[in-house]
mmCIF file with all atom_site columns, C-alpha atoms in Angstrom:
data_model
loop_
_atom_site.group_PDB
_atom_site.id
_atom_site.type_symbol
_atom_site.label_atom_id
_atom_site.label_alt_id
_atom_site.label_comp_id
_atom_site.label_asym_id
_atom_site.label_entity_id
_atom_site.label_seq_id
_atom_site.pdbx_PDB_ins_code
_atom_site.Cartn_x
_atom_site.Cartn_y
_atom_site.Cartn_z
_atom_site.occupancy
_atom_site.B_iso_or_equiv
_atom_site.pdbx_formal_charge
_atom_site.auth_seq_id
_atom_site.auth_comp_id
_atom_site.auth_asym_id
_atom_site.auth_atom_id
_atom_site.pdbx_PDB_model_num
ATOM 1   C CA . UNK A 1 1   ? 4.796   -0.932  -17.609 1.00 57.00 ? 1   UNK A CA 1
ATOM 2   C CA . UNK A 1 2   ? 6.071   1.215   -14.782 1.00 60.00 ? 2   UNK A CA 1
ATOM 3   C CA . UNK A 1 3   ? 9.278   1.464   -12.461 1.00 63.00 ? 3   UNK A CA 1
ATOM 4   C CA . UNK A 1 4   ? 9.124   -0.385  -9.418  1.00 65.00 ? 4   UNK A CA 1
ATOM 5   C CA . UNK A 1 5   ? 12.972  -0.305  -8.767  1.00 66.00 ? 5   UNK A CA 1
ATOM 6   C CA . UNK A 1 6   ? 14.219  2.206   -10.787 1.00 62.00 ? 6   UNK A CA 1
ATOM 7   C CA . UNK A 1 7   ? 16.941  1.112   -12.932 1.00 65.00 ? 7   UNK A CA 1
ATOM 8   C CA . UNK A 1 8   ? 16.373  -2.919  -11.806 1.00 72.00 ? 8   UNK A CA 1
ATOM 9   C CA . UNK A 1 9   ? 12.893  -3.501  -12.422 1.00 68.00 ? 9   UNK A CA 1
ATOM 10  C CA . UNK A 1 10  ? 9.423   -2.314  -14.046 1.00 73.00 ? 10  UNK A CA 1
ATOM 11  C CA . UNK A 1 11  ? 6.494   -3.926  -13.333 1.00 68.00 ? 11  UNK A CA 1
ATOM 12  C CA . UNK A 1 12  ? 3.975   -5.544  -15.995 1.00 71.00 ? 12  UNK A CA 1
ATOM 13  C CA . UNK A 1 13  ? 0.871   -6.244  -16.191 1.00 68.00 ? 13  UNK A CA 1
ATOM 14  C CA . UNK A 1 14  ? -0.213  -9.459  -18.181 1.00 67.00 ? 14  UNK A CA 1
ATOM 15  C CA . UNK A 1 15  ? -4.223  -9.493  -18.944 1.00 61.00 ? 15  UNK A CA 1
ATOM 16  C CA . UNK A 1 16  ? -5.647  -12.436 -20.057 1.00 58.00 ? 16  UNK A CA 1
ATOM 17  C CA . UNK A 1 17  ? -8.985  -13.378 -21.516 1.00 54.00 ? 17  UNK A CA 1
ATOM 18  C CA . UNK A 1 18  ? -9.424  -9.938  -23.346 1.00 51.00 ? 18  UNK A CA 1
ATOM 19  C CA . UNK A 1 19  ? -10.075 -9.759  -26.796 1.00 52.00 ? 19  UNK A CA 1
ATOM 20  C CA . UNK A 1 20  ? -11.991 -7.883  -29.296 1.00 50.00 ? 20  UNK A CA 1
ATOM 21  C CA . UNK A 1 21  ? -15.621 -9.071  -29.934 1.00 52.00 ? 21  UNK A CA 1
ATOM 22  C CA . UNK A 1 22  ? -16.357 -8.203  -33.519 1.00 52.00 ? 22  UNK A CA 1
ATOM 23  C CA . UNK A 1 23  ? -20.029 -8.977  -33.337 1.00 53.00 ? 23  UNK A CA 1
ATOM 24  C CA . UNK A 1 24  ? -20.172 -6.619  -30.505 1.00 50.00 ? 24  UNK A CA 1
ATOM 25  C CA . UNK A 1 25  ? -17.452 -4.431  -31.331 1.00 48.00 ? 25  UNK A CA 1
ATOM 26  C CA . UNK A 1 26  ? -16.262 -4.290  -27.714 1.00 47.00 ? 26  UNK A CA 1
ATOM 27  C CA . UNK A 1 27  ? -13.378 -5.776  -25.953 1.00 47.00 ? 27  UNK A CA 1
ATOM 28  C CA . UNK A 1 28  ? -14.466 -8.755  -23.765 1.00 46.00 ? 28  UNK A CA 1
ATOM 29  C CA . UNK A 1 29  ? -13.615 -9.006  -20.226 1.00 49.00 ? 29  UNK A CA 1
ATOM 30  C CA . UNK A 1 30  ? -10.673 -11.074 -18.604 1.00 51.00 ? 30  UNK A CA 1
ATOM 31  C CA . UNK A 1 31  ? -8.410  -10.420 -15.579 1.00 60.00 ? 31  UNK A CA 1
ATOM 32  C CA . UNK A 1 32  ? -4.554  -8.963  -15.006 1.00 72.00 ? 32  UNK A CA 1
ATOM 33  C CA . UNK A 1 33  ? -1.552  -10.899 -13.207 1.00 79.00 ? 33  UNK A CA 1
ATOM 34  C CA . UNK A 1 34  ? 1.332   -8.804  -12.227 1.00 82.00 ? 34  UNK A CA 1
ATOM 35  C CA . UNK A 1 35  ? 4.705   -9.791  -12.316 1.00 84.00 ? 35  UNK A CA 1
ATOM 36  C CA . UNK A 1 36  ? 8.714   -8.132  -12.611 1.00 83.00 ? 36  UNK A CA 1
ATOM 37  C CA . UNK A 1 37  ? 10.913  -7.773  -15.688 1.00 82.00 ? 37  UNK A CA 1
ATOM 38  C CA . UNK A 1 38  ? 14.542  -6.596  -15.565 1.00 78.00 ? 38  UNK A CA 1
ATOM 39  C CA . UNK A 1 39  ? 16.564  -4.223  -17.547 1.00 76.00 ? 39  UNK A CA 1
ATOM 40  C CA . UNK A 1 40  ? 17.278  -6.567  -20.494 1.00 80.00 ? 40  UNK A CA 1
ATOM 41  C CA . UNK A 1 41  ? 13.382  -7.220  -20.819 1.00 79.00 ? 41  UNK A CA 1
ATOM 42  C CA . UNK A 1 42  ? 13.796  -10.854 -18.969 1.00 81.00 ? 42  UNK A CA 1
ATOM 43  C CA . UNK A 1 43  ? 11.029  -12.123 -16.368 1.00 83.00 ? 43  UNK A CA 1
ATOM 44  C CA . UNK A 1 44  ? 12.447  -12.308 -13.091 1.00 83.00 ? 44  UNK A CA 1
ATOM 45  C CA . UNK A 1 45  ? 9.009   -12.717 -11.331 1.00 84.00 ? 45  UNK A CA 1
ATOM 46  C CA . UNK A 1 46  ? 6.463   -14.715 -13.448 1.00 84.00 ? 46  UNK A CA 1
ATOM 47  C CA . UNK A 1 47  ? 2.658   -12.319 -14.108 1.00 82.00 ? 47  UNK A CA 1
ATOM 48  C CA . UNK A 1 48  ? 1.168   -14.526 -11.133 1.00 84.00 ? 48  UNK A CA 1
ATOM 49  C CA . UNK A 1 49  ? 0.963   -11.559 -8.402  1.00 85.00 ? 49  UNK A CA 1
ATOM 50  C CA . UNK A 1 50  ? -2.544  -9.535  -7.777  1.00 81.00 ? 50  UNK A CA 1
ATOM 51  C CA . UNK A 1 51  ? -0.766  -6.161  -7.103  1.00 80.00 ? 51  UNK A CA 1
ATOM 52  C CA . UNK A 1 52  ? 2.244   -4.771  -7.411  1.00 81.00 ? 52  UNK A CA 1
ATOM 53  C CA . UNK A 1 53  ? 3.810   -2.015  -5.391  1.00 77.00 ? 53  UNK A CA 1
ATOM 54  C CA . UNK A 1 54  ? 6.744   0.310   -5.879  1.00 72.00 ? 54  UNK A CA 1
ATOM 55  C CA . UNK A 1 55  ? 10.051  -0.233  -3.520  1.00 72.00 ? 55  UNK A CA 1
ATOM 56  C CA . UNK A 1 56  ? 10.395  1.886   -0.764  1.00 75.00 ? 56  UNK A CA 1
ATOM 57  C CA . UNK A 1 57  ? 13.391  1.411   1.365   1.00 81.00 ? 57  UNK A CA 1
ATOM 58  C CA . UNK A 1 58  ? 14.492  -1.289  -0.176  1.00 81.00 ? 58  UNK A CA 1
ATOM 59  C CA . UNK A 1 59  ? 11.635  -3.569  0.367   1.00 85.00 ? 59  UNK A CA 1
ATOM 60  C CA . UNK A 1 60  ? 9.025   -4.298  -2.841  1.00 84.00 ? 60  UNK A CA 1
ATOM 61  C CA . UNK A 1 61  ? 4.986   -4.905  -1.781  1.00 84.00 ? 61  UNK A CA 1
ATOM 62  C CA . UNK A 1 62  ? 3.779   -8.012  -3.700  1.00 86.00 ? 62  UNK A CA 1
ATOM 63  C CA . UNK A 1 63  ? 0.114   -8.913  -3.304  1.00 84.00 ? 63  UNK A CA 1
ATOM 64  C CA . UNK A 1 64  ? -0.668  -12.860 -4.257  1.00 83.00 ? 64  UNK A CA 1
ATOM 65  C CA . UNK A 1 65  ? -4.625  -14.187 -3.238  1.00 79.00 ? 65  UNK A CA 1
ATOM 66  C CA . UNK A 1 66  ? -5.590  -10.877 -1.838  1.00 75.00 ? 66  UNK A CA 1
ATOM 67  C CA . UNK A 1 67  ? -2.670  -11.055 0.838   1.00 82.00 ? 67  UNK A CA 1
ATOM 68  C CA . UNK A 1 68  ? 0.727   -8.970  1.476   1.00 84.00 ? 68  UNK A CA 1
ATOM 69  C CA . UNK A 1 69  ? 3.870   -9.361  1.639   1.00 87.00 ? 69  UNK A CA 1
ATOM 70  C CA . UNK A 1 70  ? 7.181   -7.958  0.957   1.00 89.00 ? 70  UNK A CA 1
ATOM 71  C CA . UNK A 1 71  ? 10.476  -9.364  -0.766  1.00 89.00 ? 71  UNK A CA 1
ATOM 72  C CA . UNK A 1 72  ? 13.922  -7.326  -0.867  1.00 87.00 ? 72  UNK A CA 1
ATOM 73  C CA . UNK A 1 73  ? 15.295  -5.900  -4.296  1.00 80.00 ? 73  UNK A CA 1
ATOM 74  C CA . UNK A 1 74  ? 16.913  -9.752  -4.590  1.00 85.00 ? 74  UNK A CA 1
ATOM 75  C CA . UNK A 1 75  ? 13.780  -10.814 -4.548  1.00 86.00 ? 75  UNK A CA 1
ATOM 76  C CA . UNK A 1 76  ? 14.384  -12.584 -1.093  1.00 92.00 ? 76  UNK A CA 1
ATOM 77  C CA . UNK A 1 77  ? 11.080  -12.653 0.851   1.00 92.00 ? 77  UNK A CA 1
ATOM 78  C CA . UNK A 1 78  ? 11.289  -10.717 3.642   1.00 92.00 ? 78  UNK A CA 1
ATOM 79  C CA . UNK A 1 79  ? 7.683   -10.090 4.968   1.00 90.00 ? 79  UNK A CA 1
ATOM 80  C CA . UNK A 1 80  ? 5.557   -13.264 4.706   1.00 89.00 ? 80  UNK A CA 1
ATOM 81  C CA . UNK A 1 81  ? 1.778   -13.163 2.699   1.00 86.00 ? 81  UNK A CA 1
ATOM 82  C CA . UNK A 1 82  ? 0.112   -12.775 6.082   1.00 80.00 ? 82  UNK A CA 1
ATOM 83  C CA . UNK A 1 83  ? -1.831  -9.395  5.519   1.00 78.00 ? 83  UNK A CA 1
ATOM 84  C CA . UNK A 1 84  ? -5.022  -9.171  3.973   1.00 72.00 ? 84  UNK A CA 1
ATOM 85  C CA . UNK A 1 85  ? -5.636  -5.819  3.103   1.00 63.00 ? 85  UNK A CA 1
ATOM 86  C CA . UNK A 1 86  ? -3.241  -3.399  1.281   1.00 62.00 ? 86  UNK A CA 1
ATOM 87  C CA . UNK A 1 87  ? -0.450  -1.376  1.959   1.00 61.00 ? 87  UNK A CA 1
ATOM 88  C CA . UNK A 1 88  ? -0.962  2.232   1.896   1.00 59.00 ? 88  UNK A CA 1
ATOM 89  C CA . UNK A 1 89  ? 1.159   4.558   -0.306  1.00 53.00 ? 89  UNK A CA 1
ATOM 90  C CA . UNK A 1 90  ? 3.659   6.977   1.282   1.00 49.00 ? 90  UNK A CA 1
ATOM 91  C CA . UNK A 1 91  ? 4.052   9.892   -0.807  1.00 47.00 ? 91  UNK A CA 1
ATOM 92  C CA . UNK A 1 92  ? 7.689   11.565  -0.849  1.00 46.00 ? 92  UNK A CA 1
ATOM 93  C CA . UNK A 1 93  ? 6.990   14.601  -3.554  1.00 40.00 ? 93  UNK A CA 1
ATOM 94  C CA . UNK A 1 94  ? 11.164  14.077  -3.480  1.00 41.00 ? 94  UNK A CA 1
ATOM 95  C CA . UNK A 1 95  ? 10.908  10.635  -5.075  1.00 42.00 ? 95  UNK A CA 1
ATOM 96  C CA . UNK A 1 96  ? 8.169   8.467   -5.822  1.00 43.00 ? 96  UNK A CA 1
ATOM 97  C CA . UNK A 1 97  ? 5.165   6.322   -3.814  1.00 47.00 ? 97  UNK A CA 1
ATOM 98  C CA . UNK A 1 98  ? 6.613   4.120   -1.533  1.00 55.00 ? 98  UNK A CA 1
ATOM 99  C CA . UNK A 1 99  ? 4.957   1.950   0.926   1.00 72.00 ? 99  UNK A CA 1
ATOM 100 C CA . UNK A 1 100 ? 7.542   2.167   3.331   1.00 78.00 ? 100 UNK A CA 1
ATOM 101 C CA . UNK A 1 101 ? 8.531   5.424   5.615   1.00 75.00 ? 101 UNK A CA 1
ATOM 102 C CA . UNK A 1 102 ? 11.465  5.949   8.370   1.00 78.00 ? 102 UNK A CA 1
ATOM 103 C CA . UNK A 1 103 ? 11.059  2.047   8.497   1.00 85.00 ? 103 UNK A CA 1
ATOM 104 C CA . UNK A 1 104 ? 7.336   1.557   8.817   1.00 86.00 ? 104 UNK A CA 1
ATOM 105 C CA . UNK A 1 105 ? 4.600   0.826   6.708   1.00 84.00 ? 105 UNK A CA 1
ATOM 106 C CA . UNK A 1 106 ? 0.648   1.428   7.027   1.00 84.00 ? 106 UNK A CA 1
ATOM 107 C CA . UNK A 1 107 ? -1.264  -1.599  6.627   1.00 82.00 ? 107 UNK A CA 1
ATOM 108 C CA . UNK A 1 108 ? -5.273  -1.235  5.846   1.00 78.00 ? 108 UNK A CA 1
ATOM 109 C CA . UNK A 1 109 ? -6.673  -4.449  7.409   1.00 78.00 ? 109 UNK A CA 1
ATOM 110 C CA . UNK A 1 110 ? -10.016 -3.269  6.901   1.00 73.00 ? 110 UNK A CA 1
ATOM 111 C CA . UNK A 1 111 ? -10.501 -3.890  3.400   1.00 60.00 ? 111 UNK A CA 1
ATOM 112 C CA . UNK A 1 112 ? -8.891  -5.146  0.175   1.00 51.00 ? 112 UNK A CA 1
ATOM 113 C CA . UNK A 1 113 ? -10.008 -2.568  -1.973  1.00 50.00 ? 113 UNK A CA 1
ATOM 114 C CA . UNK A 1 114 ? -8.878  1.381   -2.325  1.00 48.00 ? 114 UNK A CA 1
ATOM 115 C CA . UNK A 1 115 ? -11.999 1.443   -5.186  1.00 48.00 ? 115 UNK A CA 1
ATOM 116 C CA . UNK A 1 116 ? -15.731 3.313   -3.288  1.00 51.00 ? 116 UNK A CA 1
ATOM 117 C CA . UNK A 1 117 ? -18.049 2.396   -1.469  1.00 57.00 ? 117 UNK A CA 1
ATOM 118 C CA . UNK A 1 118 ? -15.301 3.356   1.179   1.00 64.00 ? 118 UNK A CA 1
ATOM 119 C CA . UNK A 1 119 ? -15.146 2.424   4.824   1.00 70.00 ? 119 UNK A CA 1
ATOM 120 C CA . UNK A 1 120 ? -15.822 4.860   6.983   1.00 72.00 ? 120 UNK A CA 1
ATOM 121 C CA . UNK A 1 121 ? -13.153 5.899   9.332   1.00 74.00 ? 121 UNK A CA 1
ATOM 122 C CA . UNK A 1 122 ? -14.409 5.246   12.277  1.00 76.00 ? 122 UNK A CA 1
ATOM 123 C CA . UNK A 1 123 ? -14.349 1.156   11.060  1.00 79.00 ? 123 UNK A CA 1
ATOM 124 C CA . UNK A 1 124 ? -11.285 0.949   9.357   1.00 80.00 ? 124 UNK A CA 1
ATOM 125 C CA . UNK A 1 125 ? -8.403  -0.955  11.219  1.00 84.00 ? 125 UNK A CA 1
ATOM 126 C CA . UNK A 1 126 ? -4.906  -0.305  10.068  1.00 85.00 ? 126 UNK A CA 1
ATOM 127 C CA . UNK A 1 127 ? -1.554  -1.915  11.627  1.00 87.00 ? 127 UNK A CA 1
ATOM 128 C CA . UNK A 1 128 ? 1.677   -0.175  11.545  1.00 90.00 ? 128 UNK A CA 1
ATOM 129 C CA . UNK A 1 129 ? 4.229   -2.877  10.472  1.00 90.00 ? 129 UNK A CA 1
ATOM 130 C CA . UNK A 1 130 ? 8.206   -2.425  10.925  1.00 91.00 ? 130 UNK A CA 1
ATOM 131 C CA . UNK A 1 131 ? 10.301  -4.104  8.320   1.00 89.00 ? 131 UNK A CA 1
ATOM 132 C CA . UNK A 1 132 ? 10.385  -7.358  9.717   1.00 90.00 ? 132 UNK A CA 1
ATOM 133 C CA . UNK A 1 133 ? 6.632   -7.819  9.393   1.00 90.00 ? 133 UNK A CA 1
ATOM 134 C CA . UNK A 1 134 ? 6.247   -7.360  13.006  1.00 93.00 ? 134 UNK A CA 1
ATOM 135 C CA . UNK A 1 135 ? 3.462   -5.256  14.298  1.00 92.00 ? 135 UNK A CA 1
ATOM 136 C CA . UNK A 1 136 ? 3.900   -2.403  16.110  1.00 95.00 ? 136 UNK A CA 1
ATOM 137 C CA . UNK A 1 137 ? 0.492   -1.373  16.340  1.00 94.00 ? 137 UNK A CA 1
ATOM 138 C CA . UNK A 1 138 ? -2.833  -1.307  15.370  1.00 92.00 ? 138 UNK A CA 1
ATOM 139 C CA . UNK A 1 139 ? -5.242  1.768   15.213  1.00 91.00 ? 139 UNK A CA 1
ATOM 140 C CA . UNK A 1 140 ? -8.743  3.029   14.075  1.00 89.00 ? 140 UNK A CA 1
ATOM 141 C CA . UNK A 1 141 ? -9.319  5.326   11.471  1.00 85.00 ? 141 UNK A CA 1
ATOM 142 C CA . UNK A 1 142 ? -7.260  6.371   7.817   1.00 81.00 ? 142 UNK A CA 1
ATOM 143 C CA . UNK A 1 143 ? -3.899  7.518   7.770   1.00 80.00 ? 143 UNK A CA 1
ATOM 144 C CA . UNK A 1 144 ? -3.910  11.029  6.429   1.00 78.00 ? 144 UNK A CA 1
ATOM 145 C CA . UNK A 1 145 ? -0.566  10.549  6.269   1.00 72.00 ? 145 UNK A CA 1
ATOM 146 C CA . UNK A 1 146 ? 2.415   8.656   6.801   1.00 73.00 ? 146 UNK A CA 1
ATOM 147 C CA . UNK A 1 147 ? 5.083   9.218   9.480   1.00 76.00 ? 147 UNK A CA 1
ATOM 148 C CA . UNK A 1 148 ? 6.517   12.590  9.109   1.00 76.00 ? 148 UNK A CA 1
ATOM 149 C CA . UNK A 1 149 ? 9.273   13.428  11.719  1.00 79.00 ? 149 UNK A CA 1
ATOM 150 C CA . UNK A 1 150 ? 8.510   10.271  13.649  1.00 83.00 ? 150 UNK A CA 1
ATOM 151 C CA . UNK A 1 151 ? 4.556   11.200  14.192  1.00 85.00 ? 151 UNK A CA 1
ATOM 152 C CA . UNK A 1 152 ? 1.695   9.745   12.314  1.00 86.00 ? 152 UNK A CA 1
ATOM 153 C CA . UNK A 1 153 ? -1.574  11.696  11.592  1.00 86.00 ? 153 UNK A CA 1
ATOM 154 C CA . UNK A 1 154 ? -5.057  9.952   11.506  1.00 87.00 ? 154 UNK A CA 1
ATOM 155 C CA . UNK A 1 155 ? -8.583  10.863  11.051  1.00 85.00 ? 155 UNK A CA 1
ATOM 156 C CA . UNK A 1 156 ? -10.862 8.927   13.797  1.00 84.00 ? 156 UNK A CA 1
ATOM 157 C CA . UNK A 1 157 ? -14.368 10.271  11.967  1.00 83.00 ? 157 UNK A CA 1
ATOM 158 C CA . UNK A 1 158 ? -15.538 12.234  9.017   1.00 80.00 ? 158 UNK A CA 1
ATOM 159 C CA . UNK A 1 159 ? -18.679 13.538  10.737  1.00 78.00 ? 159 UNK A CA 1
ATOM 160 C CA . UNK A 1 160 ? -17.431 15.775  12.910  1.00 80.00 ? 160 UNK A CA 1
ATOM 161 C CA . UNK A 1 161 ? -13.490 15.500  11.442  1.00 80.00 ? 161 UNK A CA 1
ATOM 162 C CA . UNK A 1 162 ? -11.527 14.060  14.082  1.00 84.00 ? 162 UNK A CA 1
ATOM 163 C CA . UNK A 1 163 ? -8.049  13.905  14.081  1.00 86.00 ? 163 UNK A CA 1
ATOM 164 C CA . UNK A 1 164 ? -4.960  11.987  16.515  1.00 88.00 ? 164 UNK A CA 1
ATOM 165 C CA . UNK A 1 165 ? -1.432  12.351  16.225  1.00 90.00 ? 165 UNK A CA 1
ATOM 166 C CA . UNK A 1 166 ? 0.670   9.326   17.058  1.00 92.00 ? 166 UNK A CA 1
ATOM 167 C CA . UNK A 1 167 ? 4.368   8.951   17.530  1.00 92.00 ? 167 UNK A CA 1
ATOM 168 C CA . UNK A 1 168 ? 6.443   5.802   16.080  1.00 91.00 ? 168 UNK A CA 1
ATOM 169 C CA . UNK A 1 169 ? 5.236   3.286   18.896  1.00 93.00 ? 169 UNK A CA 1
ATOM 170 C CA . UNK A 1 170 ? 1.330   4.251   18.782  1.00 93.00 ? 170 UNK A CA 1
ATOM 171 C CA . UNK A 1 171 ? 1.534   6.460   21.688  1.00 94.00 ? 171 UNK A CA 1
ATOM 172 C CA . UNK A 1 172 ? -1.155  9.392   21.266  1.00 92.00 ? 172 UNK A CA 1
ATOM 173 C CA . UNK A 1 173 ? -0.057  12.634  21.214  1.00 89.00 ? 173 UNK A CA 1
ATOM 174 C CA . UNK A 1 174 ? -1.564  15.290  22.553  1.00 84.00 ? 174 UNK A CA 1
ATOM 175 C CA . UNK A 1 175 ? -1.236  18.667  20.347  1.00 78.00 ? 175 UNK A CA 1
ATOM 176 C CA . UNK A 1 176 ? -0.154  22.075  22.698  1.00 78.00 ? 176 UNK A CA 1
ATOM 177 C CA . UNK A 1 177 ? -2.980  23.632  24.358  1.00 81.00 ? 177 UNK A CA 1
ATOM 178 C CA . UNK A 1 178 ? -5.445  26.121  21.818  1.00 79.00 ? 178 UNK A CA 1
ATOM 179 C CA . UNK A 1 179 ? -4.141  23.870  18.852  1.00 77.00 ? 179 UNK A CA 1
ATOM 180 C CA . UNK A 1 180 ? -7.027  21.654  16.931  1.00 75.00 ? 180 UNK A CA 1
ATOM 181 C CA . UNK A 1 181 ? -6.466  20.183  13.710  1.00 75.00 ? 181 UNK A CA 1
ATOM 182 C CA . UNK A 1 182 ? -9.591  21.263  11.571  1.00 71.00 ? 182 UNK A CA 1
ATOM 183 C CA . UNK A 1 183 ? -8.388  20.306  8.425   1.00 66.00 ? 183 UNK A CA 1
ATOM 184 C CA . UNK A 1 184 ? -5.631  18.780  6.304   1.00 61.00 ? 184 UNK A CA 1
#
């Protein structure tokens, strides 16, 4: 269990097919489903969802047959299943992981798995997404993170680092003259 709407909804994970194997004395292998309970301990979405992912803004990340999409805290959809990848978490040390930030969310299109081997920067494709679903652009590289101030900060390579800064419609920014990012 874990809050994914604090004080509306916690998220639980069902896992099916597990059990212990006295013969072996190990637990056998099965897989999880995901799904919403409310305050009074009632299912208001059924364990059927792949992933999970904490509200942010108002908007909860639900990921069904390794695509995304989004529903509103009345469990309206609002952004279809038409990702495949994952959203990336946007950490606000004030509150919690959300997905969302200043009304954008990161989108890794690369890959449906945050687990190694990774993929290198340099071919991982992300889309920034508004909260509509629309997209407002795409870009190379890993978010090193989310949009602080209206400006976005990415690493284009690991070998040599190589950072961009880019403002809420994917314009680059350049940084003031003598000033290099070397490391975050």
């Amino acid at each position: 269990l874990w809050p994914i709407s604090p004080g509306r909804f916690t998220a639980v994970v069902a896992r099916k097919g597990i059990g212990f194997d006295n013969g072996k004395r190990v637990y056998t292998p099965g897989y999880q489903r995901m799904g919403l309970i409310d305050d009074t301990g009632q299912w208001i979405l059924p364990a059927s969802y792949d992933q999970i992912y904490i509200e942010g803004e108002g908007l909860i990340g639900l990921e069904k047959d390794r695509k995304l999409g989004f529903i509103d805290s009345d469990r309206n959809l609002v952004i279809d299943y038409k990702f495949i990848g994952q959203a990336l978490p946007y950490i606000d040390r004030s509150k919690s992981t959300n997905y969302f930030s200043a009304g954008l969310a990161v989108i890794d299109l690369t890959s449906d798995s945050l687990v190694p081997p990774f993929v290198p920067a340099k071919k991982r494709i992300n889309a920034v997404i508004d909260r509509t679903g629309k997209t407002v652009f795409e870009f190379q590289g890993y978010v090193v993170d989310h949009f602080i101030r209206g400006l976005l900060v990415i690493c284009r390579s690991e070998e040599p680092y190589q950072y961009e800064v880019r403002n809420r419609i994917g314009d680059n920014c350049a940084l003031p003259s003598g000033i290099k990012i070397l490391s975050i």
